[in-house]
Coordinates of C-alpha atoms and ligand atoms in Angstrom, one line a residue:
R1 CA 108.5 83.5 76.5
Q2 CA 105.5 82.1 74.7
L3 CA 106.1 82.0 70.8
I4 CA 102.9 82.7 68.9
L5 CA 103.3 82.7 65.2
P6 CA 101.8 85.8 63.4
R7 CA 99.1 83.7 61.6
D8 CA 97.8 82.5 64.9
R9 CA 97.4 85.8 66.6
S10 CA 94.8 88.4 66.5
L11 CA 93.9 91.9 68.2
P12 CA 91.3 92.0 71.0
P13 CA 87.9 93.3 69.7
E14 CA 87.7 97.0 69.5
V15 CA 84.7 99.0 70.9
F16 CA 82.7 100.7 68.2
H17 CA 83.2 104.5 67.9
W18 CA 82.1 107.1 65.4
I19 CA 84.8 109.7 65.6
P20 CA 88.4 108.6 64.8
I21 CA 91.1 109.5 67.3
I22 CA 88.5 110.9 69.9
G23 CA 87.1 107.4 69.9
S24 CA 85.4 106.4 73.2
A25 CA 87.0 109.3 75.2
P26 CA 83.6 111.0 76.0
S27 CA 81.8 108.0 77.3
Y28 CA 84.8 106.7 79.2
G29 CA 85.5 110.2 80.6
N30 CA 81.9 110.7 81.8
D31 CA 81.3 107.3 83.5
P32 CA 84.2 104.9 83.1
I33 CA 82.6 102.2 85.1
A34 CA 79.3 102.2 83.2
F35 CA 81.3 102.5 80.0
L36 CA 83.5 99.5 80.9
A37 CA 80.6 97.3 82.2
D38 CA 78.7 97.9 79.1
A39 CA 81.6 97.0 76.8
Q40 CA 82.1 93.9 79.0
K41 CA 78.6 92.7 78.2
K42 CA 79.2 93.2 74.4
Y43 CA 82.8 92.1 74.1
G44 CA 83.8 90.0 77.0
N45 CA 86.5 90.5 79.6
V46 CA 89.1 91.8 77.1
F47 CA 88.5 94.6 74.6
T48 CA 90.3 97.6 73.2
F49 CA 88.9 101.2 73.0
V50 CA 90.4 104.3 71.4
M51 CA 90.9 107.3 73.5
L52 CA 92.4 110.4 72.0
G53 CA 94.6 108.4 69.6
R54 CA 95.7 105.9 72.1
K55 CA 94.7 102.2 72.0
M56 CA 93.6 101.2 75.5
T57 CA 93.1 97.4 76.1
V58 CA 91.0 96.7 79.1
A59 CA 91.1 93.3 81.1
L60 CA 88.3 92.9 83.4
G61 CA 87.3 90.5 86.3
S62 CA 89.6 88.8 88.7
A63 CA 91.6 87.2 85.8
G64 CA 91.8 90.6 84.1
N65 CA 93.2 92.2 87.3
N66 CA 95.8 89.4 87.5
F67 CA 96.8 89.7 84.0
I68 CA 97.6 93.4 84.4
L69 CA 98.6 93.8 88.0
G70 CA 100.6 90.5 88.0
G71 CA 102.2 91.4 84.6
K72 CA 105.9 91.2 84.2
V73 CA 108.1 94.4 84.1
A74 CA 109.4 93.1 80.7
N75 CA 105.9 93.4 79.2
L76 CA 104.3 96.3 81.2
S77 CA 105.6 99.7 82.3
A78 CA 103.8 101.9 84.8
E79 CA 106.4 104.6 84.5
E80 CA 105.9 105.0 80.6
A81 CA 102.0 105.3 81.4
Y82 CA 102.2 107.7 84.3
T83 CA 105.4 109.8 84.0
P84 CA 103.9 112.6 81.7
L85 CA 101.6 113.4 84.6
T86 CA 103.7 112.6 87.6
T87 CA 107.3 113.9 86.8
P88 CA 106.5 117.5 86.3
V89 CA 104.5 117.3 89.6
F90 CA 106.7 115.2 91.8
G91 CA 110.1 116.2 90.3
K92 CA 113.0 114.3 88.8
D93 CA 114.6 111.0 89.9
V94 CA 111.8 109.5 91.8
V95 CA 108.8 107.2 91.4
Y96 CA 108.0 107.0 87.8
D97 CA 111.0 109.0 86.7
V98 CA 113.3 106.2 87.4
P99 CA 113.4 102.5 86.4
N100 CA 111.3 100.1 88.2
E101 CA 114.0 98.6 90.4
V102 CA 114.9 102.0 91.7
L103 CA 111.2 102.7 92.4
M104 CA 111.2 99.3 94.4
E105 CA 114.2 100.6 96.6
Q106 CA 112.4 103.9 97.1
K107 CA 109.3 102.1 98.3
K108 CA 111.5 100.3 100.8
F109 CA 112.7 103.6 102.1
I110 CA 109.2 105.0 102.5
K111 CA 108.2 101.9 104.4
V112 CA 110.9 102.6 107.0
G113 CA 108.9 105.8 107.8
L114 CA 105.6 104.0 107.9
S115 CA 106.5 102.1 111.0
T116 CA 104.1 100.9 113.7
E117 CA 106.1 103.0 116.2
N118 CA 105.6 106.1 114.2
F119 CA 101.9 105.3 113.8
R120 CA 101.4 105.0 117.6
S121 CA 102.6 108.5 117.8
Y122 CA 100.2 109.8 115.1
V123 CA 96.8 108.9 116.7
G124 CA 96.9 111.6 119.3
M125 CA 98.2 114.1 116.7
I126 CA 95.4 113.3 114.2
E127 CA 92.8 113.5 117.0
D128 CA 94.3 116.8 118.2
E129 CA 94.0 118.3 114.6
V130 CA 90.5 117.1 114.1
S131 CA 89.3 118.5 117.4
E132 CA 91.0 121.9 116.7
Y133 CA 89.4 122.0 113.3
M134 CA 86.0 121.3 114.6
A135 CA 86.4 123.8 117.4
H136 CA 87.4 126.7 115.0
D137 CA 86.3 126.0 111.4
P138 CA 83.1 128.0 110.4
S139 CA 81.6 124.7 109.0
F140 CA 81.2 123.6 112.6
R141 CA 79.7 126.8 113.9
T142 CA 76.6 125.3 115.6
F143 CA 78.9 122.6 117.1
Q144 CA 81.1 125.5 118.6
M145 CA 77.9 127.1 120.0
N146 CA 77.6 124.0 122.4
D147 CA 73.9 123.6 121.7
I148 CA 73.0 120.0 121.3
N149 CA 69.6 120.9 119.7
E150 CA 71.0 123.2 117.0
W151 CA 71.6 121.6 113.7
G152 CA 74.2 122.9 111.3
E153 CA 75.5 121.8 107.9
F154 CA 78.9 121.1 106.2
D155 CA 80.3 120.0 102.9
P156 CA 82.1 116.7 103.5
L157 CA 84.6 117.1 100.7
K158 CA 85.6 120.4 101.9
V159 CA 85.9 119.4 105.5
L160 CA 87.6 116.0 104.8
A161 CA 90.1 117.7 102.3
E162 CA 91.2 120.1 105.0
M163 CA 91.3 117.7 107.8
T164 CA 93.3 115.3 105.7
I165 CA 96.0 117.7 104.7
L166 CA 96.3 119.1 108.3
T167 CA 96.7 115.6 109.7
A168 CA 99.1 114.3 107.0
T169 CA 101.2 117.5 107.4
R170 CA 101.2 117.1 111.3
T171 CA 102.3 113.4 111.0
L172 CA 104.1 112.2 107.9
Q173 CA 105.2 115.5 106.5
G174 CA 106.6 116.9 109.7
K175 CA 106.3 120.0 111.9
E176 CA 108.0 122.5 109.6
V177 CA 105.5 121.7 106.8
R178 CA 102.6 121.9 109.3
S179 CA 103.6 125.1 110.7
N180 CA 103.8 126.6 107.1
M181 CA 100.2 125.4 106.2
D182 CA 98.6 128.7 106.8
K183 CA 101.4 130.6 104.9
T184 CA 103.2 129.5 101.8
F185 CA 102.6 125.8 101.7
S186 CA 98.9 125.6 101.0
K187 CA 99.2 128.0 98.1
L188 CA 101.9 126.0 96.6
F189 CA 100.1 122.7 97.1
S190 CA 97.1 124.1 95.5
D191 CA 99.0 125.3 92.4
L192 CA 100.7 121.9 92.1
D193 CA 97.4 120.1 92.6
G194 CA 96.0 122.2 89.7
G195 CA 98.6 120.4 87.5
F196 CA 97.5 116.9 88.5
T197 CA 94.3 116.5 86.3
P198 CA 93.3 114.2 83.5
L199 CA 94.1 117.1 81.0
H200 CA 97.8 117.2 82.2
M201 CA 98.0 113.4 81.9
I202 CA 97.0 113.7 78.2
F203 CA 98.8 116.9 77.4
P204 CA 101.9 117.0 79.7
N205 CA 103.0 120.4 78.4
L206 CA 100.6 123.3 77.2
P207 CA 101.2 127.1 77.1
L208 CA 98.5 127.6 79.8
E209 CA 98.5 129.2 83.3
S210 CA 97.8 126.0 85.2
Y211 CA 101.1 124.4 83.7
R212 CA 103.2 127.5 84.6
K213 CA 101.8 127.6 88.2
R214 CA 102.5 123.7 88.4
D215 CA 106.1 124.1 87.3
A216 CA 106.8 127.1 89.6
A217 CA 105.1 125.4 92.6
Q218 CA 107.1 122.2 92.1
K219 CA 110.3 124.2 92.1
K220 CA 109.4 126.1 95.2
L221 CA 108.2 123.2 97.1
S222 CA 111.2 121.1 96.3
E223 CA 113.4 124.1 97.7
F224 CA 111.2 124.3 100.7
Y225 CA 111.7 120.6 101.6
I226 CA 115.4 120.9 100.9
S227 CA 115.7 123.9 103.2
I228 CA 113.9 121.6 106.0
I229 CA 116.5 118.9 105.4
N230 CA 119.4 121.3 105.7
G231 CA 117.9 122.9 108.7
R232 CA 117.6 119.5 110.5
R233 CA 121.2 118.7 109.6
D234 CA 122.3 121.9 111.2
N235 CA 120.3 121.3 114.3
T236 CA 120.7 117.9 115.7
S237 CA 118.1 118.4 118.4
T238 CA 115.4 117.9 115.8
N239 CA 116.8 114.4 114.9
D240 CA 114.2 112.6 117.1
E241 CA 111.2 113.4 114.7
T242 CA 108.8 110.5 113.9
D243 CA 108.0 111.8 110.4
M244 CA 108.9 110.7 106.9
I245 CA 111.7 113.3 106.3
A246 CA 113.6 112.0 109.3
A247 CA 113.1 108.3 108.0
L248 CA 114.3 109.3 104.5
M249 CA 117.4 111.2 105.6
N250 CA 118.8 107.9 107.0
Q251 CA 118.3 105.8 103.8
H252 CA 121.0 104.4 101.4
Y253 CA 120.5 102.6 98.0
R254 CA 122.0 99.0 97.8
S255 CA 124.9 100.6 96.0
G256 CA 125.9 102.6 99.2
R257 CA 124.7 105.9 97.7
A258 CA 122.8 108.0 100.3
L259 CA 119.4 109.2 99.2
P260 CA 120.2 112.8 97.7
D261 CA 118.3 115.7 99.3
H262 CA 116.4 116.6 96.0
E263 CA 115.2 112.9 95.9
I264 CA 114.0 113.1 99.5
A265 CA 112.1 116.4 98.6
H266 CA 110.6 114.8 95.6
I267 CA 109.4 111.8 97.4
M268 CA 107.8 113.9 100.1
I269 CA 105.8 115.7 97.3
A270 CA 104.9 112.4 95.7
L271 CA 103.6 111.0 99.0
L272 CA 101.6 114.2 99.6
M273 CA 99.9 113.8 96.2
A274 CA 99.4 110.0 96.5
G275 CA 97.7 110.4 99.8
Q276 CA 95.7 113.6 99.8
H277 CA 92.9 112.9 97.4
T278 CA 92.7 109.3 97.8
S279 CA 92.2 109.7 101.5
S280 CA 90.1 112.7 101.6
T281 CA 87.6 111.5 99.1
T282 CA 87.5 108.1 100.8
G283 CA 86.8 110.0 104.1
A284 CA 84.1 112.1 102.4
W285 CA 82.3 109.0 100.9
T286 CA 82.6 107.3 104.2
I287 CA 81.0 110.1 106.2
L288 CA 78.3 110.6 103.6
H289 CA 77.3 106.9 103.9
I290 CA 77.5 107.1 107.7
A291 CA 75.3 110.2 107.6
S292 CA 72.8 108.3 105.3
R293 CA 72.6 105.4 107.8
P294 CA 71.9 106.3 111.3
D295 CA 71.8 102.7 112.3
I296 CA 75.5 102.2 111.2
A297 CA 76.4 105.6 112.8
D298 CA 74.9 104.4 116.0
A299 CA 76.8 101.0 115.8
L300 CA 80.0 103.0 115.4
Y301 CA 79.2 105.1 118.3
Q302 CA 78.3 102.1 120.5
E303 CA 81.5 100.3 119.6
Q304 CA 83.3 103.3 121.2
V305 CA 80.9 103.3 124.2
E306 CA 81.6 99.7 124.8
K307 CA 85.4 99.9 124.6
F308 CA 86.4 103.5 125.7
S309 CA 83.9 104.7 128.3
N310 CA 85.3 106.6 131.2
P311 CA 83.9 106.0 134.7
D312 CA 82.0 109.4 134.3
G313 CA 80.3 108.3 131.2
T314 CA 82.5 110.3 128.8
L315 CA 84.4 108.6 126.0
R316 CA 88.2 108.6 125.9
S317 CA 90.3 108.3 122.7
P318 CA 91.5 104.9 121.4
T319 CA 95.2 104.2 121.0
Y320 CA 96.5 103.0 117.7
D321 CA 96.4 99.3 118.7
E322 CA 92.9 99.8 120.1
L323 CA 91.8 101.4 116.9
K324 CA 92.6 98.2 115.2
T325 CA 90.2 96.3 117.2
L326 CA 87.1 98.3 116.0
T327 CA 85.4 95.9 113.7
V328 CA 82.5 98.1 112.6
L329 CA 84.8 100.8 111.9
D330 CA 87.0 98.6 109.8
A331 CA 84.0 97.2 107.9
V332 CA 82.7 100.7 107.2
I333 CA 86.0 101.9 105.5
R334 CA 86.5 98.5 103.7
E335 CA 82.9 98.6 102.3
T336 CA 83.2 102.3 101.3
L337 CA 86.4 101.5 99.4
R338 CA 84.6 98.6 97.6
L339 CA 82.0 100.9 96.2
H340 CA 84.1 104.0 95.8
P341 CA 87.8 103.0 95.2
P342 CA 89.3 106.5 94.5
I343 CA 91.4 105.2 91.5
H344 CA 88.9 103.7 89.0
S345 CA 91.5 103.0 86.3
I346 CA 95.1 101.5 86.7
M347 CA 97.2 101.7 83.6
R348 CA 100.4 100.5 82.1
K349 CA 102.1 100.9 78.8
V350 CA 102.9 97.6 76.9
R351 CA 106.6 97.3 76.2
A352 CA 106.5 93.9 74.5
D353 CA 103.7 92.1 72.8
F354 CA 101.6 90.6 75.6
P355 CA 99.5 87.4 74.9
V356 CA 96.2 87.1 76.5
P357 CA 95.8 83.7 78.4
P358 CA 92.9 81.6 77.0
T359 CA 91.5 81.4 80.5
L360 CA 91.0 85.1 80.5
A361 CA 89.6 85.4 76.9
A362 CA 89.2 82.4 74.6
P363 CA 91.0 82.9 71.3
S364 CA 89.0 84.1 68.4
K365 CA 88.8 82.1 65.2
D366 CA 91.8 84.1 64.0
G367 CA 94.0 83.0 67.0
V368 CA 95.2 83.9 70.4
Y369 CA 94.7 87.5 71.4
V370 CA 97.9 89.5 71.8
V371 CA 98.0 93.1 73.1
P372 CA 100.8 94.7 71.0
K373 CA 103.6 96.8 72.1
G374 CA 102.5 100.5 72.2
H375 CA 99.0 99.8 73.5
F376 CA 98.1 100.9 77.1
V377 CA 96.4 98.4 79.3
L378 CA 93.8 99.1 81.8
A379 CA 92.6 97.3 84.9
S380 CA 89.6 98.4 86.9
P381 CA 89.1 96.7 90.2
A382 CA 86.2 99.1 90.6
V383 CA 84.3 96.7 88.2
S384 CA 85.2 93.5 89.9
Q385 CA 84.4 95.1 93.3
R386 CA 80.7 95.3 92.0
D387 CA 80.5 92.0 90.2
P388 CA 77.0 90.7 90.9
T389 CA 78.3 87.1 90.8
L390 CA 80.7 87.8 93.7
W391 CA 78.9 90.4 95.9
H392 CA 75.3 90.0 97.3
E393 CA 73.4 93.0 96.4
C394 CA 76.6 94.3 94.8
D395 CA 75.6 98.0 94.6
A396 CA 74.4 98.2 98.2
W397 CA 76.7 99.9 100.8
E398 CA 76.4 97.1 103.6
P399 CA 79.5 97.1 106.0
A400 CA 78.0 94.0 107.7
R401 CA 79.1 91.9 104.8
W402 CA 82.6 92.1 106.2
N403 CA 81.7 90.8 109.6
D404 CA 79.5 88.1 108.2
A405 CA 81.9 85.2 107.5
D406 CA 79.2 82.5 107.2
G407 CA 76.4 84.7 105.8
E408 CA 74.9 84.9 102.3
A409 CA 76.7 88.2 101.7
Q410 CA 80.1 86.6 101.7
K411 CA 79.3 83.2 100.2
A412 CA 80.5 83.9 96.6
F413 CA 83.7 85.9 97.7
K414 CA 84.6 83.1 100.1
Q415 CA 84.1 80.5 97.6
Y416 CA 86.3 82.4 95.2
A417 CA 89.0 82.7 97.9
D418 CA 88.8 78.9 98.8
E419 CA 89.1 77.9 95.1
N420 CA 92.1 80.1 94.7
G421 CA 93.8 79.0 97.8
E422 CA 93.8 82.6 99.3
K423 CA 93.3 83.3 102.8
V424 CA 90.5 85.8 103.4
D425 CA 90.0 87.1 106.9
F426 CA 86.8 88.8 107.8
G427 CA 86.6 91.5 110.4
F428 CA 89.6 93.3 111.0
G429 CA 92.6 91.9 109.3
A430 CA 94.1 91.5 105.8
V431 CA 91.7 90.6 103.0
S432 CA 93.0 88.8 100.0
K433 CA 95.8 90.8 98.7
G434 CA 96.8 88.7 95.5
T435 CA 96.9 90.1 92.0
E436 CA 93.9 88.0 91.3
S437 CA 91.7 89.3 94.1
P438 CA 88.4 90.8 93.1
Y439 CA 88.9 93.3 95.9
Q440 CA 91.8 95.7 95.2
P441 CA 91.1 99.3 96.2
F442 CA 94.9 99.5 96.9
G443 CA 96.0 97.8 93.8
A444 CA 98.1 94.6 93.8
G445 CA 101.5 93.4 92.9
R446 CA 104.7 95.4 92.5
H447 CA 102.9 98.7 92.3
R448 CA 100.6 98.0 95.2
C449 CA 100.0 100.9 97.6
I450 CA 102.2 101.3 100.6
G451 CA 99.9 103.8 102.2
E452 CA 97.2 101.5 103.2
Q453 CA 97.9 101.3 106.9
F454 CA 98.5 105.0 107.1
A455 CA 95.2 105.6 105.3
Y456 CA 93.3 103.3 107.7
L457 CA 94.9 105.0 110.7
Q458 CA 94.2 108.5 109.4
L459 CA 90.7 107.8 108.3
G460 CA 89.9 105.6 111.3
T461 CA 91.0 108.4 113.7
L462 CA 89.2 111.1 111.8
I463 CA 85.9 109.2 111.7
T464 CA 85.9 107.9 115.3
T465 CA 86.6 111.5 116.4
M466 CA 83.8 112.9 114.3
V467 CA 81.3 110.1 115.4
R468 CA 82.1 110.7 119.0
K469 CA 81.4 114.5 118.8
I470 CA 78.4 114.8 116.3
E471 CA 75.3 113.1 115.0
M472 CA 75.0 113.4 111.2
R473 CA 72.1 113.1 108.7
L474 CA 72.1 113.4 104.8
P475 CA 68.7 114.9 103.8
A476 CA 69.2 114.8 100.0
G477 CA 70.4 111.2 99.9
M478 CA 73.6 109.8 98.5
P479 CA 75.3 111.9 95.7
G480 CA 76.6 110.3 92.5
P481 CA 80.2 110.1 91.5
N482 CA 82.1 112.7 89.6
Y483 CA 84.7 111.0 87.3
H484 CA 86.0 114.3 85.7
T485 CA 88.8 114.5 88.2
M486 CA 91.7 112.1 88.7
I487 CA 90.0 110.8 91.8
T488 CA 86.4 109.8 91.9
M489 CA 84.6 112.4 94.1
P490 CA 81.0 112.8 95.3
K491 CA 79.0 115.3 93.2
T492 CA 76.9 118.1 94.7
P493 CA 74.4 118.3 96.4
R494 CA 76.1 116.6 99.3
T495 CA 75.4 118.7 102.4
I496 CA 75.5 116.8 105.7
T497 CA 73.5 118.2 108.5
Y498 CA 74.7 117.5 112.1
R499 CA 74.3 118.4 115.7
R500 CA 76.5 118.1 118.6
R501 CA 76.1 114.8 120.5
N502 CA 77.1 116.1 124.0
F503 CA 79.5 118.4 125.8
D504 CA 82.9 117.0 126.2
Ligands
HEM1 C1 99.9 103.1 94.9 C2 95.3 103.5 96.2 C3 96.6 106.3 100.0 C4 101.2 106.0 98.5 C5 98.5 102.9 94.9 C6 97.8 102.3 94.0 C7 96.4 102.3 94.4 C8 96.4 103.1 95.5 C9 95.2 101.8 93.6 C10 98.3 101.4 92.8 C11 98.5 102.2 91.6 C12 98.9 101.4 90.3 O1 99.0 100.2 90.4 O2 99.1 102.0 89.3 C13 95.2 104.2 97.4 C14 94.0 104.6 98.2 C15 94.5 105.3 99.3 C16 95.9 105.5 99.2 C17 92.7 104.0 97.9 C18 93.6 105.8 100.4 C19 92.4 105.5 100.7 C20 98.0 106.5 99.9 C21 98.7 107.1 100.9 C22 100.1 107.1 100.5 C23 100.1 106.3 99.2 C24 98.2 107.8 102.2 C25 101.2 107.6 101.1 C26 101.4 107.7 102.3 C27 101.2 105.2 97.4 C28 102.5 104.7 96.7 C29 102.2 103.8 95.7 C30 100.7 103.8 95.9 C31 104.0 105.2 97.1 C32 103.0 103.1 94.9 C33 103.1 103.4 93.5 C34 103.8 102.4 92.6 O3 104.4 101.5 93.1 O4 103.7 102.6 91.4 N1 97.7 103.5 95.8 N2 96.4 104.8 98.0 N3 98.8 105.9 99.0 N4 100.2 104.6 96.7 FE1 98.3 104.6 97.5

């Protein structure tokens, strides 16, 4: 451990604010990206701001991402930062309610359920759900009229949220959950979700209705999953399911202890919450961009025509392996996540004084910066994902940049990767995943997302199915972001107009 004498250490610069305790909470809360980028101009890559009595130390840029996401467990704790929000919602003994090494074991259990074999069985299920939804939901009334000249309209956030939960419950969550979607489950999910807001993160317990509903829903949902597990134990014929419950029922900790039923139940709730808004808002932003760019919509459609045309001119559905060969689709999702990563701030609590490397922020005249124990640290890959020194026309949604290995658009990013000895694949394939990468919509390091492949499969199938069935337009132009929810969502107006492509 680096020893820095007290006289040689100093605190990072603090963002100026007028009101004590409240600090910069209003500016950060309204537009965190603008607030962080503005403070970066004034104070550099490392600075502290006050938010409702907490000291938040921000580290920006690739080196800042690395400092926080590559930080050691001895210095930084995700569980201490997130548990006030997540434990009442997920339940006890999982994710951030356990020491980090237990979470690492639980993530391995989840990975067993996220297998390629399971994914292969999911594509057809997802497509079925989307087709059924479009055939019956009132948002697609003109589509259902079978008239290719009649334009209708829908709200992409509503439609994508509903399609996401229907497809996630049909696949990962399992048939018992899916068949209860119209009954108890969706009401419980909505009550639980009402307890997953920035307010609940700051004040974990208040005598308010949303808190009471959250706690009651958590208890009931937990009991519901446990009843599914017991039902499956009693009925061995359901043991060939390809869902997450089936995978978790077979897992054991290294100590030999089986994963208890209540932990399976709480992991299932955690996965539902981790995947729902992240995937549905990414889907909504993607569909909005596609609707605003008929040239890209056409490229997506043509990609399918080229690969999946039947002899009679109709289009067939791709398989999971074929989905992965769609380079335009891949670039469209990747680029949407660059501009609209759903999680704008990644936080940790500082457990032990944490010195800032001079390569990230040069020491002040008073010495090396040290982030003291008790501060929170905040990384925001959303800022490096729009860094004008790395991204050509950084604020433009231009999926072609991902298929343009030698082009101007990628020069800076490629140079960064070369200098850092990182492998960067363009087109379909892994982009740089290191803790220092400037592109981290799924985070990096030990807390990196394990839902990425599932999200790509789910979003890819949703988008290809919609693009195959309808043409879309966005008359009012791209909406701005709403940062008042946990996940960055598109503001209103955001109506998409559409018409049926052809009869299928
Ligand atoms: C972690 C983003 C979908 C499960 C994360 C993190 C990010 C992220 C940024 C890191 C958080 C941190 O370091 O504090 C996303 C995005 C998604 C997505 C952008 C979709 C577009 C999913 C899905 C699942 C999931 C579908 C489940 C099936 C998880 C889990 C973690 C995680 C279990 C690990 C938490 C930890 O280790 O602390 N995700 N996620 N995510 N995500 Fe996702």
